[in-house]
mmCIF file of C-alpha atoms in Angstrom:
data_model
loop_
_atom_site.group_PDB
_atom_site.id
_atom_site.type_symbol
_atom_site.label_atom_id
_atom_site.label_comp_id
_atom_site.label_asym_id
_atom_site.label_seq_id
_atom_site.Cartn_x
_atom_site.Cartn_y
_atom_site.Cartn_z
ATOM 1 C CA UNK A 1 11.507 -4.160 15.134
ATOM 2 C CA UNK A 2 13.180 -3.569 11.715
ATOM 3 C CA UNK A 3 11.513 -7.132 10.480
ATOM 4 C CA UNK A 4 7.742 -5.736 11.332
ATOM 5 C CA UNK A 5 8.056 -2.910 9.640
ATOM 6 C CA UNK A 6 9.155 -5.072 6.920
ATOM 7 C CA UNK A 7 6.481 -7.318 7.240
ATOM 8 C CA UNK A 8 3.885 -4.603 7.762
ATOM 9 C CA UNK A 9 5.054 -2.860 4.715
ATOM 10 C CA UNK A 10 4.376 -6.337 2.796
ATOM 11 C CA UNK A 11 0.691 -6.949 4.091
ATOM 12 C CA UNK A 12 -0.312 -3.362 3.747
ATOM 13 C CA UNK A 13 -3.537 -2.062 4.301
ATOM 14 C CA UNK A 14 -5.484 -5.589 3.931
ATOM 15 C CA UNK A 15 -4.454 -7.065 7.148
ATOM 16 C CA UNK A 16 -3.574 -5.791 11.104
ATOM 17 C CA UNK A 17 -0.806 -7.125 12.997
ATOM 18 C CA UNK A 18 -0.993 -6.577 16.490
ATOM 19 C CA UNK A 19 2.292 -6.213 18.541
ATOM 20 C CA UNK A 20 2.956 -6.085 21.757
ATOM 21 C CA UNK A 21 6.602 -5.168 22.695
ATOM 22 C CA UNK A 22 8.566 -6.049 26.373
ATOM 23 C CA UNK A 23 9.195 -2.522 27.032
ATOM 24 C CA UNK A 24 12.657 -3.595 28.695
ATOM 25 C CA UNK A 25 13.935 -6.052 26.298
ATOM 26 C CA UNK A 26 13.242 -4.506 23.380
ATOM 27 C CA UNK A 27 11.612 -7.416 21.808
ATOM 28 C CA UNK A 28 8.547 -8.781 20.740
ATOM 29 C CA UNK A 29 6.586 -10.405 23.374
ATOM 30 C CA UNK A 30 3.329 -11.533 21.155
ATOM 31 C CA UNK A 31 2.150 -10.776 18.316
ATOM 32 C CA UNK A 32 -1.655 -11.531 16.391
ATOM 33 C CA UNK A 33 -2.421 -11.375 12.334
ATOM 34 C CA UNK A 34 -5.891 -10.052 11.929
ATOM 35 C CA UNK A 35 -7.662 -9.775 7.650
ATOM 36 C CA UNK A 36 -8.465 -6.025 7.954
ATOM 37 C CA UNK A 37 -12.011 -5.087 7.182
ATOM 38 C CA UNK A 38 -13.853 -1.238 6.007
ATOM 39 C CA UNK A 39 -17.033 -2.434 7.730
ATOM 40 C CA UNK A 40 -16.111 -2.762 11.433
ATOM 41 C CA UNK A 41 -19.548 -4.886 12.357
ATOM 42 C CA UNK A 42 -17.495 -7.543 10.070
ATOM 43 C CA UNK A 43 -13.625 -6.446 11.199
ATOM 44 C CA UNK A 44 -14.932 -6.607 15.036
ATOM 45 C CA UNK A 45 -17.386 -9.498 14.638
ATOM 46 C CA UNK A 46 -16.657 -13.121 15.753
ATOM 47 C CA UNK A 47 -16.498 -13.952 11.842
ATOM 48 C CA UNK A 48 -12.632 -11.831 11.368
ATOM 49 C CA UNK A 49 -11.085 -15.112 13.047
ATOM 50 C CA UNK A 50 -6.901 -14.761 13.613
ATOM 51 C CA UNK A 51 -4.863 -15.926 10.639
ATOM 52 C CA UNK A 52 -1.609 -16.532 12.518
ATOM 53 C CA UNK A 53 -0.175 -15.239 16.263
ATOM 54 C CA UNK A 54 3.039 -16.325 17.969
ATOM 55 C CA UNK A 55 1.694 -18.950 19.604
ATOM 56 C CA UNK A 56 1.385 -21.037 16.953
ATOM 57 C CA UNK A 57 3.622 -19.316 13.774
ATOM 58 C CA UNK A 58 6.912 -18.165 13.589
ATOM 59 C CA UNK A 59 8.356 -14.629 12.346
ATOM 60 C CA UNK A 60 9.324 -16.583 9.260
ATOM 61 C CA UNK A 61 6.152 -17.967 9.173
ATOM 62 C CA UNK A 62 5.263 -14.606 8.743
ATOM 63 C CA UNK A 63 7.234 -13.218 7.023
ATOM 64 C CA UNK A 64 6.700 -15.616 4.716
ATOM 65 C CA UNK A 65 3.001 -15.007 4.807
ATOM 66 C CA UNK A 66 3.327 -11.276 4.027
ATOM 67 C CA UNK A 67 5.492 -11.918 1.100
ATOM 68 C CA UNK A 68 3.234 -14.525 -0.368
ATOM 69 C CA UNK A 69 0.269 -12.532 0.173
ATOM 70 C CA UNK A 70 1.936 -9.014 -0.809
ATOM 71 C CA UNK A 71 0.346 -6.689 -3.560
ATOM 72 C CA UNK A 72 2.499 -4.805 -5.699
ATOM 73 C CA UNK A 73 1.434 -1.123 -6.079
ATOM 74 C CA UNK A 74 1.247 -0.705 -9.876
ATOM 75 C CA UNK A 75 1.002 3.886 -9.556
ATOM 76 C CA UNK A 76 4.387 3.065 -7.496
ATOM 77 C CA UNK A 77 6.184 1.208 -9.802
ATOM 78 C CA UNK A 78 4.968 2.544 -13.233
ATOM 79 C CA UNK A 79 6.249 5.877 -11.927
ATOM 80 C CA UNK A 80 9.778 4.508 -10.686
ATOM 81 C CA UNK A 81 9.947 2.845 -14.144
ATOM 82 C CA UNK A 82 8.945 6.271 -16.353
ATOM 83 C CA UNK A 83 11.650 8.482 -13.696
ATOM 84 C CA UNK A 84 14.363 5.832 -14.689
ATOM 85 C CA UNK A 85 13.479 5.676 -18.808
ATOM 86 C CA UNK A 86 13.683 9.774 -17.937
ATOM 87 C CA UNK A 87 16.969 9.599 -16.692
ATOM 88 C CA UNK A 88 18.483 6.899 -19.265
ATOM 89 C CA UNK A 89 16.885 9.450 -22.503
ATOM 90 C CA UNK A 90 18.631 12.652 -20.229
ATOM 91 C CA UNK A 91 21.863 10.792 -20.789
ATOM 92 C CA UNK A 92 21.256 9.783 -24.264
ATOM 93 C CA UNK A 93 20.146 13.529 -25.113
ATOM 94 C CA UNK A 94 23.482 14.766 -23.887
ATOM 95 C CA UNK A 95 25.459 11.988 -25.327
ATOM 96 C CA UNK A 96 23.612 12.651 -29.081
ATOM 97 C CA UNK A 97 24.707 16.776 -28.199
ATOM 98 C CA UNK A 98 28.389 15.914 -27.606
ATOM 99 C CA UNK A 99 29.174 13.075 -30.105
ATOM 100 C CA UNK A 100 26.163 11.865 -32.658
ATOM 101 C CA UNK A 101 24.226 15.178 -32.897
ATOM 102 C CA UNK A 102 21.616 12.683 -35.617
ATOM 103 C CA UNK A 103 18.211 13.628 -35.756
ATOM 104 C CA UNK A 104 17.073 10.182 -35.521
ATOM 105 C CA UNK A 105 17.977 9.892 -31.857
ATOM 106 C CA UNK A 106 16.298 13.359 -31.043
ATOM 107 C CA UNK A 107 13.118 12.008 -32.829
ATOM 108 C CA UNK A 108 13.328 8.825 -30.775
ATOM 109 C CA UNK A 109 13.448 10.313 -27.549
ATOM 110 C CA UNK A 110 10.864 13.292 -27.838
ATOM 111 C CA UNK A 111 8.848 9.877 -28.655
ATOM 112 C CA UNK A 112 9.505 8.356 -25.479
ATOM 113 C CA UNK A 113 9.412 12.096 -23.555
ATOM 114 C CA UNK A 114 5.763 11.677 -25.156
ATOM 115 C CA UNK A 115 4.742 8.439 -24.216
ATOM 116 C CA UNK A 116 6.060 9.193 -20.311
ATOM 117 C CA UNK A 117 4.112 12.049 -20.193
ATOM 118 C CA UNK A 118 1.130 10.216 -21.498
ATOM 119 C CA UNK A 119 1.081 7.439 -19.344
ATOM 120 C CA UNK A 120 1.971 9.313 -16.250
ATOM 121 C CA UNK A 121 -1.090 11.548 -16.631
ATOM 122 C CA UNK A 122 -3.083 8.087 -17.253
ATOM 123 C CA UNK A 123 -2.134 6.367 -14.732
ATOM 124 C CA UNK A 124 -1.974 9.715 -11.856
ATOM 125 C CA UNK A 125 -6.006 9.892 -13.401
ATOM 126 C CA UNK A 126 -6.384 6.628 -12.663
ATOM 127 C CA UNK A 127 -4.467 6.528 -9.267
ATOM 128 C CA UNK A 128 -6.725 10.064 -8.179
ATOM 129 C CA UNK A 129 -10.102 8.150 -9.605
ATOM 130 C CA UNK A 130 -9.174 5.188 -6.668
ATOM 131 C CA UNK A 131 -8.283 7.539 -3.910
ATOM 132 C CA UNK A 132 -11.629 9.122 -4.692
ATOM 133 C CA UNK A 133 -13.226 6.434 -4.379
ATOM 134 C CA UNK A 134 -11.702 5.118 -1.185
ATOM 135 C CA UNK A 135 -12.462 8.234 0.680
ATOM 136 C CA UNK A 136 -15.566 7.572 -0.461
ATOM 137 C CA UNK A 137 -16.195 4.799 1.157
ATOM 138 C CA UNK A 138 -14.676 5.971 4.598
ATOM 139 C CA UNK A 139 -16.727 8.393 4.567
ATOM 140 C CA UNK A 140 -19.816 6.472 4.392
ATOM 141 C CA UNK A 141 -18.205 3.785 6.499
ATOM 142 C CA UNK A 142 -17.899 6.525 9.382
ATOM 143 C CA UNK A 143 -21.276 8.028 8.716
ATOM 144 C CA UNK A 144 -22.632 4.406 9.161
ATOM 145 C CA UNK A 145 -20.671 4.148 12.384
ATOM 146 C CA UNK A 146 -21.878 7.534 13.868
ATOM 147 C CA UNK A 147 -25.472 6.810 13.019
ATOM 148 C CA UNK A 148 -24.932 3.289 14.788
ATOM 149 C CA UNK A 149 -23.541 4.875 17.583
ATOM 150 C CA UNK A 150 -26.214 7.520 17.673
ATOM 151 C CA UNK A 151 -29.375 4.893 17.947
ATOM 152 C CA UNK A 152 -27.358 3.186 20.043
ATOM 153 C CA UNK A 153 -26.792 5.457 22.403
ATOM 154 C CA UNK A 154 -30.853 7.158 21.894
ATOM 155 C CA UNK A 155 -31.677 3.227 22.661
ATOM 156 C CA UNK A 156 -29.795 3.074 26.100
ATOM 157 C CA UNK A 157 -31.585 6.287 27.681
#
């Protein structure tokens, strides 16, 4: 169990693995890579063929597949990365009050303080301009569905 979440923490939101589990065992009994489509006329059609199952892959070979095909979430990371030049220019701040107390080092890390803040509210515009624009599109992905569903249903009485 702990290696799917792994590997479905790897794949993300582009692909669907389907697992079934022996409810007694506690283990895997099959499992089914799928690409993961918006548009479900394309992610239900006979056209989203399977990518890998148990039948013919291993959990390695999965693994393996996740970690090749992984995308690294650049908001994530960026943000990790301006928390931990933060923390380092917190510890230089207090080491510059106890022994240096230069001017030069002050100057050098209101600089940095600066450029954090900067990109952060960049790259949080950036990050809130996406998310816009994917609920966008599931929301005209689901009105597409309901009006589907709709004539289809008009169609059948």
């Amino acid at each position: 169990m702990k290696e799917i979440n792994e590997i479905r923490k790897l794949l993300g939101n582009d692909y669907h693995l389907s697992v079934k589990y022996s409810v007694f065992e506690s283990k895997i009994q099959e499992w089914k890579l799928y690409r993961n489509y918006n548009d479900t006329r394309v992610y239900f059609s006979p056209d989203n063929k399977l990518i890998m199952s148990n039948e013919t892959n291993t959990i390695d070979d999965l693994y393996n597949f996740a970690k090749k095909h992984h995308k690294i979430d650049e908001h994530l990371y960026m943000s990790k990365f301006n928390i931990i030049i933060a923390w380092l220019c917190l510890l230089l701040v207090i080491l510059n009050i106890v022994f240096f107390k230069n001017d030069i080092i002050r100057g050098f890390i209101l600089g940095i303080d600066f450029m954090i803040i900067v990109s952060s509210l960049v790259s949080h515009n950036i990050w809130n301009k996406n998310w816009k624009v994917n609920m966008l599109e599931l929301q005209e992905n689901l009105e597409k569905i309901c009006k589907e569903y709709k004539n289809e249903t008009t169609r059948r009485d």
